[in-house]
Tab-separated table of C-alpha atoms in Angstrom:
chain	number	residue	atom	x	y	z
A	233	UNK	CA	111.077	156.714	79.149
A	234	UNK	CA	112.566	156.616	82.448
A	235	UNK	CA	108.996	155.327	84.108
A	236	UNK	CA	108.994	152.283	81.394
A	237	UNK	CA	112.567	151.343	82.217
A	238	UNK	CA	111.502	151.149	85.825
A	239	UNK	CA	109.625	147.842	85.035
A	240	UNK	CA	112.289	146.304	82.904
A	241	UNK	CA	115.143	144.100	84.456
A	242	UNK	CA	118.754	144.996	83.858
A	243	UNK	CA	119.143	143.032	81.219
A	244	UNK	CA	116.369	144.244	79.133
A	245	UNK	CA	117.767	147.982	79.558
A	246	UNK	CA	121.166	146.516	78.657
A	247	UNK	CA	119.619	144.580	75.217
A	248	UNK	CA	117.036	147.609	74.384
A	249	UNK	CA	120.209	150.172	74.882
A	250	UNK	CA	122.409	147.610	72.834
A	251	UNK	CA	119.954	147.360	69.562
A	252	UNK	CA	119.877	150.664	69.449
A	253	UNK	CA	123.020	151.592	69.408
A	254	UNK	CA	123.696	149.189	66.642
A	255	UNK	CA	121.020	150.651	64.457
A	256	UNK	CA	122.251	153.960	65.392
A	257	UNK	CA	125.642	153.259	63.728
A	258	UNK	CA	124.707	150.793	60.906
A	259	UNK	CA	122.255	153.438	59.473
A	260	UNK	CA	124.614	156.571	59.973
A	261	UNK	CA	126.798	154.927	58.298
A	262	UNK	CA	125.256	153.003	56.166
A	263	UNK	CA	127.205	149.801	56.890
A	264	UNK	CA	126.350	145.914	56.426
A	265	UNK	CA	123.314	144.741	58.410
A	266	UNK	CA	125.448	141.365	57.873
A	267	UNK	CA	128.206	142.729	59.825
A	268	UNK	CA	129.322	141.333	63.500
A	269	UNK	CA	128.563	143.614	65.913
A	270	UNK	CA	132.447	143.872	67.043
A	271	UNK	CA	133.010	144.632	63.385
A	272	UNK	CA	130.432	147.608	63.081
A	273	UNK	CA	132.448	149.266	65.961
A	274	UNK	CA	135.645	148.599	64.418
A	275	UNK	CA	134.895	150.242	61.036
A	276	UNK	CA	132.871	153.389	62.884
A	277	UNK	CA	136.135	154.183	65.036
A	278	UNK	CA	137.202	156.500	62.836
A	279	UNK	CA	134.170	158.064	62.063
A	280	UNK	CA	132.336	158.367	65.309
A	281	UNK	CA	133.868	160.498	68.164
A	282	UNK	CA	131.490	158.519	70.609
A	283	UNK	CA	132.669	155.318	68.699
A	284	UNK	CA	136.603	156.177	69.230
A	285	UNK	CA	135.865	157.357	72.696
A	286	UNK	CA	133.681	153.886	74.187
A	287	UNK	CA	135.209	151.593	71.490
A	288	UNK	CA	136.793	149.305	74.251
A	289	UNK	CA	133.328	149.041	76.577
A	290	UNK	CA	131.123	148.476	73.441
A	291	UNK	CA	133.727	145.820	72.056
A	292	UNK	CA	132.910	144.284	75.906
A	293	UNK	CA	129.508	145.165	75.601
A	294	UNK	CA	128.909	143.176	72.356
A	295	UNK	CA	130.403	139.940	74.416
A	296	UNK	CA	128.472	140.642	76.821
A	297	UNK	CA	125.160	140.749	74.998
A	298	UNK	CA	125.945	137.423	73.498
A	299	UNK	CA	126.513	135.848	77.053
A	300	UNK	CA	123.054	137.529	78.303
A	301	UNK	CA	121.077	136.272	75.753
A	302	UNK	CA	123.171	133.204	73.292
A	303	UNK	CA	120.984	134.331	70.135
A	304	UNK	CA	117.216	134.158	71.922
A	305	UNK	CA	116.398	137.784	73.633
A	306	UNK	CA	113.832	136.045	74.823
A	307	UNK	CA	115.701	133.788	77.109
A	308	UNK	CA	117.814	135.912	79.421
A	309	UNK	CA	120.985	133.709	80.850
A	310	UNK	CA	122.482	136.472	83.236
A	311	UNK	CA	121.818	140.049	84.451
A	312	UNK	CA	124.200	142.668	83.761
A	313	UNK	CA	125.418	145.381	86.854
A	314	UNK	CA	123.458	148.437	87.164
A	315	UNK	CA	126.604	150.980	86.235
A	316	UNK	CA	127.446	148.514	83.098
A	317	UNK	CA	123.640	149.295	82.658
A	318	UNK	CA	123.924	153.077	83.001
A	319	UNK	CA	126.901	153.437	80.850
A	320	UNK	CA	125.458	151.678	78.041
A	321	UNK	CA	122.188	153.894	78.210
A	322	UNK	CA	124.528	156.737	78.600
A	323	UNK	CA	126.459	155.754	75.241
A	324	UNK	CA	122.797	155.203	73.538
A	325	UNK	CA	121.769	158.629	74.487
A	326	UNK	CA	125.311	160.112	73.124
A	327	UNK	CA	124.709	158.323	69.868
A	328	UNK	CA	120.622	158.710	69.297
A	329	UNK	CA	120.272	162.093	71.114
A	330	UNK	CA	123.359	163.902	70.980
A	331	UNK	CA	123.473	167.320	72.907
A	332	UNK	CA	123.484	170.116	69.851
A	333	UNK	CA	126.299	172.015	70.057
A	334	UNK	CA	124.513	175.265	69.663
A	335	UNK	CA	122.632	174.696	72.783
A	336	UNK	CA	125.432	173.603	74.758
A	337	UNK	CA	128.347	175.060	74.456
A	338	UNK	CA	127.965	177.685	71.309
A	339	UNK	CA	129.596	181.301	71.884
A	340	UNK	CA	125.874	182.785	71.127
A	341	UNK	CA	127.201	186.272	70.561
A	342	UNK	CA	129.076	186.296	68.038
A	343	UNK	CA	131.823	189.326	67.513
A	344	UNK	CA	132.637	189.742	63.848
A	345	UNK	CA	134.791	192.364	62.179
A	346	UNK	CA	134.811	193.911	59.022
A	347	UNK	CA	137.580	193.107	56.506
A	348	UNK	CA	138.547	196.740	56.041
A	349	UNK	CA	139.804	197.359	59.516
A	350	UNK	CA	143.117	198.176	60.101
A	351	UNK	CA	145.606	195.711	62.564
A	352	UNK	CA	145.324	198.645	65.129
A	353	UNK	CA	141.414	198.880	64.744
A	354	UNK	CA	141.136	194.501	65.092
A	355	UNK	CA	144.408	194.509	67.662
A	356	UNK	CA	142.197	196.660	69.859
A	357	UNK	CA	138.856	194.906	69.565
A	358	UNK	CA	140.204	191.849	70.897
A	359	UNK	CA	142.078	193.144	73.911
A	360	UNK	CA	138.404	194.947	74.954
A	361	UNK	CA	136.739	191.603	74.119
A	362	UNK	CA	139.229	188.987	75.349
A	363	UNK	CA	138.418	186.772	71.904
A	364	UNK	CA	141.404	185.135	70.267
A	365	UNK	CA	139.536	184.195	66.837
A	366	UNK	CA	136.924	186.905	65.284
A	367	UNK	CA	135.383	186.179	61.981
A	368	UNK	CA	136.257	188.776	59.335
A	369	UNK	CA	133.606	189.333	57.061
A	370	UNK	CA	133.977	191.461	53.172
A	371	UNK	CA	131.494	194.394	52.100
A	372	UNK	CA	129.229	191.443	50.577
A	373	UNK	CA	128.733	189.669	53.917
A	374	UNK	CA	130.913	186.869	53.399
A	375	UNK	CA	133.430	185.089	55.492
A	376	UNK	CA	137.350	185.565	54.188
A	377	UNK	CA	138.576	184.177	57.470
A	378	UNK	CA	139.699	184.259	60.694
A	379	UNK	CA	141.031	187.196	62.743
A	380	UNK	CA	143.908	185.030	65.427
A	381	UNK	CA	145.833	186.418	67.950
A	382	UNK	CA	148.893	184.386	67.602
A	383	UNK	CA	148.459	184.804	63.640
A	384	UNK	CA	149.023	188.441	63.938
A	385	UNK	CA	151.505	188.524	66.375
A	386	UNK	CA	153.451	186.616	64.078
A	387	UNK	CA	152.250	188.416	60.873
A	388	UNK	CA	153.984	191.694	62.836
A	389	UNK	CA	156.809	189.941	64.089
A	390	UNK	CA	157.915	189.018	60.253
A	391	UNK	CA	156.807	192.695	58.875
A	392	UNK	CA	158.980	194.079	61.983
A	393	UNK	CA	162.238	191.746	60.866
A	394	UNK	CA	162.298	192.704	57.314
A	395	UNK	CA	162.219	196.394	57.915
A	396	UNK	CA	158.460	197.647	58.365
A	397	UNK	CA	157.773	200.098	60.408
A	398	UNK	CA	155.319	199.477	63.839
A	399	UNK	CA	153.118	202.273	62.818
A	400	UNK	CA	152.722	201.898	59.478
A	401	UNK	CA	151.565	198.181	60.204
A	402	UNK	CA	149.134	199.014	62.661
A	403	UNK	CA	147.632	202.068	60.933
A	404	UNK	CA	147.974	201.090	57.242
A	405	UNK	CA	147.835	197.131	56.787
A	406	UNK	CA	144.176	196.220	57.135
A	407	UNK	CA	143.311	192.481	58.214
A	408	UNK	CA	141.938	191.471	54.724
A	409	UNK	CA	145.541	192.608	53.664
A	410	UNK	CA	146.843	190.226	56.278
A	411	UNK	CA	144.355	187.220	55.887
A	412	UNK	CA	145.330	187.419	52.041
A	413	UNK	CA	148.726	185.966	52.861
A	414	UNK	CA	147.363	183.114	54.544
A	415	UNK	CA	145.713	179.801	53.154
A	416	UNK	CA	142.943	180.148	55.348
A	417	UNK	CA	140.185	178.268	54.360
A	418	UNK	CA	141.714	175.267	57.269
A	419	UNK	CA	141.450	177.592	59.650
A	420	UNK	CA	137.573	177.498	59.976
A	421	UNK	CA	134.525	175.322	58.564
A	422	UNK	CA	130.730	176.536	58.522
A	423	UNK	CA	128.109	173.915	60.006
A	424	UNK	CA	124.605	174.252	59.937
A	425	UNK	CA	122.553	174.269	63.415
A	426	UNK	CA	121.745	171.261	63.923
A	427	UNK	CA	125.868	170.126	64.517
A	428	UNK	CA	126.146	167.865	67.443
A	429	UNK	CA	128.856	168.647	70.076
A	430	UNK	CA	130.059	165.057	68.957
A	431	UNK	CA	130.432	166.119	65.180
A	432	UNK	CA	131.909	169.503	66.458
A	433	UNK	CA	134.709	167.879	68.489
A	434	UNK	CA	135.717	165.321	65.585
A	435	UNK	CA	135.772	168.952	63.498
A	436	UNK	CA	139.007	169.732	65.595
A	437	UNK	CA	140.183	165.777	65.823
A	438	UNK	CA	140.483	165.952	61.987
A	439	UNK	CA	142.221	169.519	60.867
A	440	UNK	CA	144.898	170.479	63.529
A	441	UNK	CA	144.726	173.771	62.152
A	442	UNK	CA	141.353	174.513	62.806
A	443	UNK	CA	140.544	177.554	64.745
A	444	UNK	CA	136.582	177.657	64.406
A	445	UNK	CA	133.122	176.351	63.491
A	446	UNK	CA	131.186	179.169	62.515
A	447	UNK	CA	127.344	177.838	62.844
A	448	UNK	CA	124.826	179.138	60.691
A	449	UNK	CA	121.035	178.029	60.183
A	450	UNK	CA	122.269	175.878	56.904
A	451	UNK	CA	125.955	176.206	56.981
A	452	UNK	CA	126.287	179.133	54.374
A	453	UNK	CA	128.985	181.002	54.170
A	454	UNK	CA	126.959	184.539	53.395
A	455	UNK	CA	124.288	183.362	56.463
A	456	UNK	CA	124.026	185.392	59.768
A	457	UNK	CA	126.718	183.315	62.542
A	458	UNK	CA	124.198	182.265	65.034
A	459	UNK	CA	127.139	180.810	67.131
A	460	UNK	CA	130.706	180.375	67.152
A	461	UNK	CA	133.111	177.179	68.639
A	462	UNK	CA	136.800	177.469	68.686
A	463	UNK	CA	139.592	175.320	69.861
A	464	UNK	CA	139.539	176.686	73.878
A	465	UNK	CA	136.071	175.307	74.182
A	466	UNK	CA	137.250	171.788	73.531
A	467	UNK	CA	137.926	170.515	77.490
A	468	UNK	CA	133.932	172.192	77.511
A	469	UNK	CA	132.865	169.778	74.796
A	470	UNK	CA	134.444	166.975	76.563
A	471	UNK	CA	132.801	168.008	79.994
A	472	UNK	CA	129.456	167.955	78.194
A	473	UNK	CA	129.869	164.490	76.967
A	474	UNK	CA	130.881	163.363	80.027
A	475	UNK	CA	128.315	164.233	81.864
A	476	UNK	CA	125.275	163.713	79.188
């Protein structure tokens, strides 16, 4: 790839990069082959990351194609600059070849705790492991949520105010007993392995509450975690992207 663009001019890498990023989006997204360029970007704002992130370049991009060529891509009428060059190719790799997320920035080893284990038991499995968010998992090997650090400190502060006793909470209330309490099916998603770092970060753009992806080969709920992404590893994400 690299060796053929070598022998094209700047603004055949520009057109090339520009064609297929718009037949990247219109057949994601299934949108109107009819529609204006500046249009297609519009309408995938809100459901691209990439999109929402470049929107402003590729809206100048899509004027700019149209004073490079006027309608004939045969008959080139200027040359873009080599770094408006690069960034487009950049944004065309983002949106045809997106870094997987399990390959790039996936917690591989996942620590997961059983849902029988008492507060003291989980309290003391994430000071040794310095994780915030473990996945608790029932006797059937299914997911009933997600063990947080500033979840149970607030879970004991409210047992401590109306009366409970510290050692009876630590010893006797078990995290399933804790996790019950909570609506906490916002507080993680399952994706299979082929999620994008892209599709992971607009994960965390849409739910506020979200504390993790758990990533499993087809995005079961009962399926071995291959790899976990939680809401610290979002600067990461962004890094990645960046540098793509």
């Amino acid at each position: 790839m690299e060796k053929e663009k070598k022998n094209l001019s700047n603004a055949q890498r520009f057109i090339q990069s520009y064609n297929n990023i718009d037949y990247a989006i219109r057949t994601r997204y299934n949108l109107n082959r009819s529609m204006g360029f500046s249009e297609l970007i519009r309408k995938s704002v809100a459901l691209n990351y990439i999109v929402r992130k470049y929107e402003d370049d590729l809206i100048d991009y899509g004027r700019l194609r149209n004073a490079i060529v006027h309608g004939n891509e045969e008959y080139i009428m200027a040359e873009p600059h080599y770094e408006v060059v690069e960034n487009i190719e950049k944004i065309e790799r983002l949106l045809t070849a997106p870094p997987k997320a399990l390959e790039t920035v996936c917690r591989r080893d996942v620590l997961t705790i059983d849902a029988s284990k008492s507060m003291r038991e989980v309290i003391m499995l994430m000071a040794s492991s310095s994780y915030s968010n473990i996945p608790v998992y029932d006797e059937s090997g299914e997911i009933i949520g997600i063990a947080n650090g500033q979840k149970i400190l607030d879970s004991f502060g409210k047992y401590l105010l109306t009366g409970g006793n510290c050692t009876t909470f630590l010893n006797n209330v078990k995290i399933e007993d804790m996790l019950s309490r909570l609506e906490d099916n916002e507080y993680y998603v399952f994706s299979n392995k082929e999620l994008t770092v892209e599709e992971a970060l607009e994960h965390f753009h849409n739910n506020s509450k979200l504390l993790a992806i758990i990533v499993t080969k087809n995005g079961g709920a009962k399926e071995k975690p291959l790899g976990i992404i939680t809401g610290g590893d979002v600067l990461k994400m962004n890094t990645i992207l960046e540098n793509y």
